[in-house]
PDB file of C-alpha atoms and ligand atoms in Angstrom:
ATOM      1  CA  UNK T   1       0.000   0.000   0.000  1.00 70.00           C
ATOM      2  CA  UNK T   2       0.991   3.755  -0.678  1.00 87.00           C
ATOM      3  CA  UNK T   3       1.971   5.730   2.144  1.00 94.00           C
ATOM      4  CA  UNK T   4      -0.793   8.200   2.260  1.00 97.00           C
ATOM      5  CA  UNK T   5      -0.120  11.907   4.741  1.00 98.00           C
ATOM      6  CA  UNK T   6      -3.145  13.594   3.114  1.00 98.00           C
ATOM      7  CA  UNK T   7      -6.797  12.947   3.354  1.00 98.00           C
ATOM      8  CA  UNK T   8      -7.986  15.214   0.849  1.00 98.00           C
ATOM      9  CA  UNK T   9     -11.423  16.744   0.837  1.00 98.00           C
ATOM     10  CA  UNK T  10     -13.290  18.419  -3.060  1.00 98.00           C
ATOM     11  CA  UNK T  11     -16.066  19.300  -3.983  1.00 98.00           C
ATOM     12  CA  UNK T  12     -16.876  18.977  -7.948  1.00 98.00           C
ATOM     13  CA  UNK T  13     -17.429  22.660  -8.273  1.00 96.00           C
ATOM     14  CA  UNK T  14     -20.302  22.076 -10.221  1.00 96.00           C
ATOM     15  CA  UNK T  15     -24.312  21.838  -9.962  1.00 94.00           C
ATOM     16  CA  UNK T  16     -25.575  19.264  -7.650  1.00 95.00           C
ATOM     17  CA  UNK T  17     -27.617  18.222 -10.623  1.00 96.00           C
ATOM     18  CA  UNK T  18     -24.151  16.764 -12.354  1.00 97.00           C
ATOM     19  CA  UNK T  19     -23.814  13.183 -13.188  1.00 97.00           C
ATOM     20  CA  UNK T  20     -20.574  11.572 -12.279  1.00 97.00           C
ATOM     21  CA  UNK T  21     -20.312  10.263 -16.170  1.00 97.00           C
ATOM     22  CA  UNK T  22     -19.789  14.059 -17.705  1.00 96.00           C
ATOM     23  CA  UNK T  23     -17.560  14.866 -15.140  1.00 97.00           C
ATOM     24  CA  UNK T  24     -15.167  11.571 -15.884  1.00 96.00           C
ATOM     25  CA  UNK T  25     -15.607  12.990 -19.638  1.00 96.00           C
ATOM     26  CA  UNK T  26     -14.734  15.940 -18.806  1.00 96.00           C
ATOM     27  CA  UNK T  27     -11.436  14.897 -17.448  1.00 96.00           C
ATOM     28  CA  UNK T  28     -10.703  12.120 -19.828  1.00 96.00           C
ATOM     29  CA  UNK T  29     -12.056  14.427 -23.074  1.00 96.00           C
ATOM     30  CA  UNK T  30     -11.239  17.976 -22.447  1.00 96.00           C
ATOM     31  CA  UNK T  31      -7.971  17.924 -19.576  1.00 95.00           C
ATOM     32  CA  UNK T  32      -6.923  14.589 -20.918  1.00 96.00           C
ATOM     33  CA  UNK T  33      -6.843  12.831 -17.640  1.00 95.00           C
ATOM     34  CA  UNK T  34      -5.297   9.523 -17.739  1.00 94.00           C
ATOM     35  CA  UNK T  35      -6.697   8.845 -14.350  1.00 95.00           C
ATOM     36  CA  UNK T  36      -9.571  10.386 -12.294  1.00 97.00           C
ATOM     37  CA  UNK T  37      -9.650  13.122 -10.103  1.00 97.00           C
ATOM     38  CA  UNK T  38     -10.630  12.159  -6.977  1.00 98.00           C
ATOM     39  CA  UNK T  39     -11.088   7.895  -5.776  1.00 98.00           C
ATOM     40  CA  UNK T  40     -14.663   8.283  -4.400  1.00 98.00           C
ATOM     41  CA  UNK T  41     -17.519  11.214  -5.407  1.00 98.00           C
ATOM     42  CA  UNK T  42     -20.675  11.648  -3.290  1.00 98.00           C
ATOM     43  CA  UNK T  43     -23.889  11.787  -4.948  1.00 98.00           C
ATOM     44  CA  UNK T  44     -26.345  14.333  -3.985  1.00 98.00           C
ATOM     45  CA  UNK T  45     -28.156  11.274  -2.266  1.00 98.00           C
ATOM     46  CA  UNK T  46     -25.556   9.839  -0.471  1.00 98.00           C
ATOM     47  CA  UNK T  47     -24.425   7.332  -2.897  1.00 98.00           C
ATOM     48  CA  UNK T  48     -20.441   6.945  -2.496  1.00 98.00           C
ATOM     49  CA  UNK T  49     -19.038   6.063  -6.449  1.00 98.00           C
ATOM     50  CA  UNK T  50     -15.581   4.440  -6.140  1.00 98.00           C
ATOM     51  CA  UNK T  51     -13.714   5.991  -9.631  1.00 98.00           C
ATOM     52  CA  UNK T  52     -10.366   4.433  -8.441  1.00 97.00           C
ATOM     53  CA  UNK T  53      -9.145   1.958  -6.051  1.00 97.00           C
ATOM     54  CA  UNK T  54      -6.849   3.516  -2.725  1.00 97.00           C
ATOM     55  CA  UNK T  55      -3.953   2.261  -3.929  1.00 96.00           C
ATOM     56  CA  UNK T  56      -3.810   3.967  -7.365  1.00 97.00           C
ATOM     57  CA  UNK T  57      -2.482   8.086  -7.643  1.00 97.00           C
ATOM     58  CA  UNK T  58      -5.689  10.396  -8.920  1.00 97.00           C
ATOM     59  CA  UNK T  59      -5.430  13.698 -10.015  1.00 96.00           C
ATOM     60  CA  UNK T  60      -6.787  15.782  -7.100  1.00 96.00           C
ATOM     61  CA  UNK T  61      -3.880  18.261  -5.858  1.00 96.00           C
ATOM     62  CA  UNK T  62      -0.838  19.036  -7.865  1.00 93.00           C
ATOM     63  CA  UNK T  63       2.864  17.509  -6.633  1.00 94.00           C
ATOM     64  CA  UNK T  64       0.365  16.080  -3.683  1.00 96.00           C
ATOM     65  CA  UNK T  65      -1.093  12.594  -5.467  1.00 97.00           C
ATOM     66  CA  UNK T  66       1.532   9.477  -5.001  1.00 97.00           C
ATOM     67  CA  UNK T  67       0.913  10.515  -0.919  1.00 97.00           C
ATOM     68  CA  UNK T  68      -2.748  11.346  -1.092  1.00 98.00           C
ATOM     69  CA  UNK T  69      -6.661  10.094  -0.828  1.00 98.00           C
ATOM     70  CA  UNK T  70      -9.259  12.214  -2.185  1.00 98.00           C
ATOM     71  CA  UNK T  71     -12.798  12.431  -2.025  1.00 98.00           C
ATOM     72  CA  UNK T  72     -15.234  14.620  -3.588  1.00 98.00           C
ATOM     73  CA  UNK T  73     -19.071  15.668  -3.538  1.00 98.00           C
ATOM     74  CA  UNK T  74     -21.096  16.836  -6.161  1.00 98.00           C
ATOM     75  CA  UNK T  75     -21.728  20.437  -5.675  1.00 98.00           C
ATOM     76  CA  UNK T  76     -19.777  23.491  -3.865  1.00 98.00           C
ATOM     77  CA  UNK T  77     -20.771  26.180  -6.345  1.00 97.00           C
ATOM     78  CA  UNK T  78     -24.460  28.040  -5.809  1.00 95.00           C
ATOM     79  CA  UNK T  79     -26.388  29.171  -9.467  1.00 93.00           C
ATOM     80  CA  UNK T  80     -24.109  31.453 -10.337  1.00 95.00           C
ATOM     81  CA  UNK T  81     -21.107  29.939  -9.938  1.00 94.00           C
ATOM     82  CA  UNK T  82     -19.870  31.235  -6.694  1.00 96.00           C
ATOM     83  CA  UNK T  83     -18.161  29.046  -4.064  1.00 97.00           C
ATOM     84  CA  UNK T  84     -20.911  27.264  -1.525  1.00 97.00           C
ATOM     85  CA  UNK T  85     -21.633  24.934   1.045  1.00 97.00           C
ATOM     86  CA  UNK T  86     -24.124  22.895  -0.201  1.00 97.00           C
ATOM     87  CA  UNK T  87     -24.144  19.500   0.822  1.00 98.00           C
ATOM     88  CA  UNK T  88     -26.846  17.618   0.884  1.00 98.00           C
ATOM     89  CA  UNK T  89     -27.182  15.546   4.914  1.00 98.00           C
ATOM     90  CA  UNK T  90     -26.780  12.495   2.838  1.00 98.00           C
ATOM     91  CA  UNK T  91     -23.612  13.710   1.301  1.00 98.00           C
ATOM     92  CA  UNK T  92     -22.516  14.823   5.069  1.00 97.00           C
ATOM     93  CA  UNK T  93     -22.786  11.378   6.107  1.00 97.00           C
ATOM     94  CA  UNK T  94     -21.208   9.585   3.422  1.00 98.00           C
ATOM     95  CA  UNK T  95     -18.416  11.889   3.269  1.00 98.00           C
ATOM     96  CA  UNK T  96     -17.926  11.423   7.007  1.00 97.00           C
ATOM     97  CA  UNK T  97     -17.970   7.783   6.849  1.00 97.00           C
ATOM     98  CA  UNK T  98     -15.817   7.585   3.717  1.00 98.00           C
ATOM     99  CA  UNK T  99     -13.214   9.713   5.697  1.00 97.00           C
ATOM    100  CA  UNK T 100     -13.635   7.842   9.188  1.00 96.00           C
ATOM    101  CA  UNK T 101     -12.720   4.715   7.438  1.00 96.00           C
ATOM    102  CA  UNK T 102      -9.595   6.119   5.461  1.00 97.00           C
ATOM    103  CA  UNK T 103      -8.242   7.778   9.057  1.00 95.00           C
ATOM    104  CA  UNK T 104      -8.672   4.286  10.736  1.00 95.00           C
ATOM    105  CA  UNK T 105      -6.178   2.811   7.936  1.00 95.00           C
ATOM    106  CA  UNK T 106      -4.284   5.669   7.907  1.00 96.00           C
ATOM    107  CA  UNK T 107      -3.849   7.315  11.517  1.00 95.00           C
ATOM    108  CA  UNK T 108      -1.005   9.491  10.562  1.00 95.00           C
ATOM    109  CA  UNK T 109      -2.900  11.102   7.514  1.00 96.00           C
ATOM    110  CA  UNK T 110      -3.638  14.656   7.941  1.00 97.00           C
ATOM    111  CA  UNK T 111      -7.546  15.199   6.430  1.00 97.00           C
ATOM    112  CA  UNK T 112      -7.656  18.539   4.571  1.00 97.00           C
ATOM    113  CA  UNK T 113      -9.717  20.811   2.219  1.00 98.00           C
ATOM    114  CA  UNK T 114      -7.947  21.279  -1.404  1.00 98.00           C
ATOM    115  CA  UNK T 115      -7.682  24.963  -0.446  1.00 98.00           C
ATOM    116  CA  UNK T 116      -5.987  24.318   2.566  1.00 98.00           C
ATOM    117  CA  UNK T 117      -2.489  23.417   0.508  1.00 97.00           C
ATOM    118  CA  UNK T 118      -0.041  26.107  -0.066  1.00 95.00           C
ATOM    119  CA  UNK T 119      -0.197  27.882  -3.016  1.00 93.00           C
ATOM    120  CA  UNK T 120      -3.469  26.775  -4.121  1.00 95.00           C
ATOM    121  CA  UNK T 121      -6.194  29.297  -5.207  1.00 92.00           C
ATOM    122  CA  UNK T 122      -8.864  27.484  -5.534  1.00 94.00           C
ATOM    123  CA  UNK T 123     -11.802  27.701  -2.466  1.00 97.00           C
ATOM    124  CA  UNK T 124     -12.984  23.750  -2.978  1.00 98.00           C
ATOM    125  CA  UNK T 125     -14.342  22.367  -0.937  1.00 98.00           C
ATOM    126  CA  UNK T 126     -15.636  25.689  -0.396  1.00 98.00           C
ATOM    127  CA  UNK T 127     -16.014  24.604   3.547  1.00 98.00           C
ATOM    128  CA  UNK T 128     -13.783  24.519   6.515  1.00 98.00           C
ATOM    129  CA  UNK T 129     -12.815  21.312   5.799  1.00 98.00           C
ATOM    130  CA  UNK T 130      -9.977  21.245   8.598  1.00 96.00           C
ATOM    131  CA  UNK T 131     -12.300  21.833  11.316  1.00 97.00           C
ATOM    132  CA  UNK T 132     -14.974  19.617  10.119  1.00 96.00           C
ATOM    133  CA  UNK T 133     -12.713  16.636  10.516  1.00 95.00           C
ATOM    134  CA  UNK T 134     -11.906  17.781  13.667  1.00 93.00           C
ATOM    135  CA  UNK T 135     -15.435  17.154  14.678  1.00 92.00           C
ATOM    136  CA  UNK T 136     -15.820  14.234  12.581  1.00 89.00           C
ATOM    137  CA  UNK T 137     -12.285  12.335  13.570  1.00 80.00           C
ATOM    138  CA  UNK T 138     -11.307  12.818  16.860  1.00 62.00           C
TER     139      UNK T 138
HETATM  140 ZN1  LIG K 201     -10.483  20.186  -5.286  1.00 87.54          ZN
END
């Protein structure tokens, strides 16, 4: 198994209404993606979709994949576009049971938002995703 120090937290930053298929397109087709972005997505209902097994490298933070786990949900942007927290409670619960179960084979990983590495622009998950682990985790 990888050695994995980050835990890291996405959201798609797209509507809740996307499907998981046009967003694999979307990296395959238009950033030409060899491999996916994140290893599990959250469905608006709670569904957890497995796009890559732990022990392969995705695509989720740059210079941060051979050491990292990532997990998204569909959402994080509001109608027009801006960054927002809008998980569903279903999505809340998956996402806390997808990242209980990574910590317990991983103790020494540090869970994280995308955001919360240096030099990184972007506000996905667009929550504090450092202090929700810390209520989720510990
Ligand atoms: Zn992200």
């Amino acid at each position: 198994m990888r050695s994995i120090s980050y835990i890291v937290i996405h959201c798609t930053a797209t509507l809740q209404s996307a499907k998981v298929e046009s967003i694999q397109n979307y990296w395959k087709n238009n950033l030409k993606w060899k491999s996916p972005g994140y290893h599990k997505i959250i469905e608006p209902n709670g569904t957890v979709r497995t796009l890559a097994p732990d022990a392969a490298v995705c695509n989720g933070v740059k210079g941060h994949n051979s050491h990292s786990l990532h997990v998204s949900y569909i959402g994080g942007i509001d109608a027009k576009g801006n960054a927002k927290d809008n998980r569903t409670p279903q999505q809340k619960a998956a996402m806390e049971r997808v990242v209980r179960e990574w910590k317990r084979q991983h103790p020494q990983a540090v869970v994280q938002g995308h955001r919360d590495f240096a030099g990184v622009a972007k506000a996905c998950p667009s929550f504090d995703a450092i202090a929700w682990a810390k209520e989720v985790c510990l």
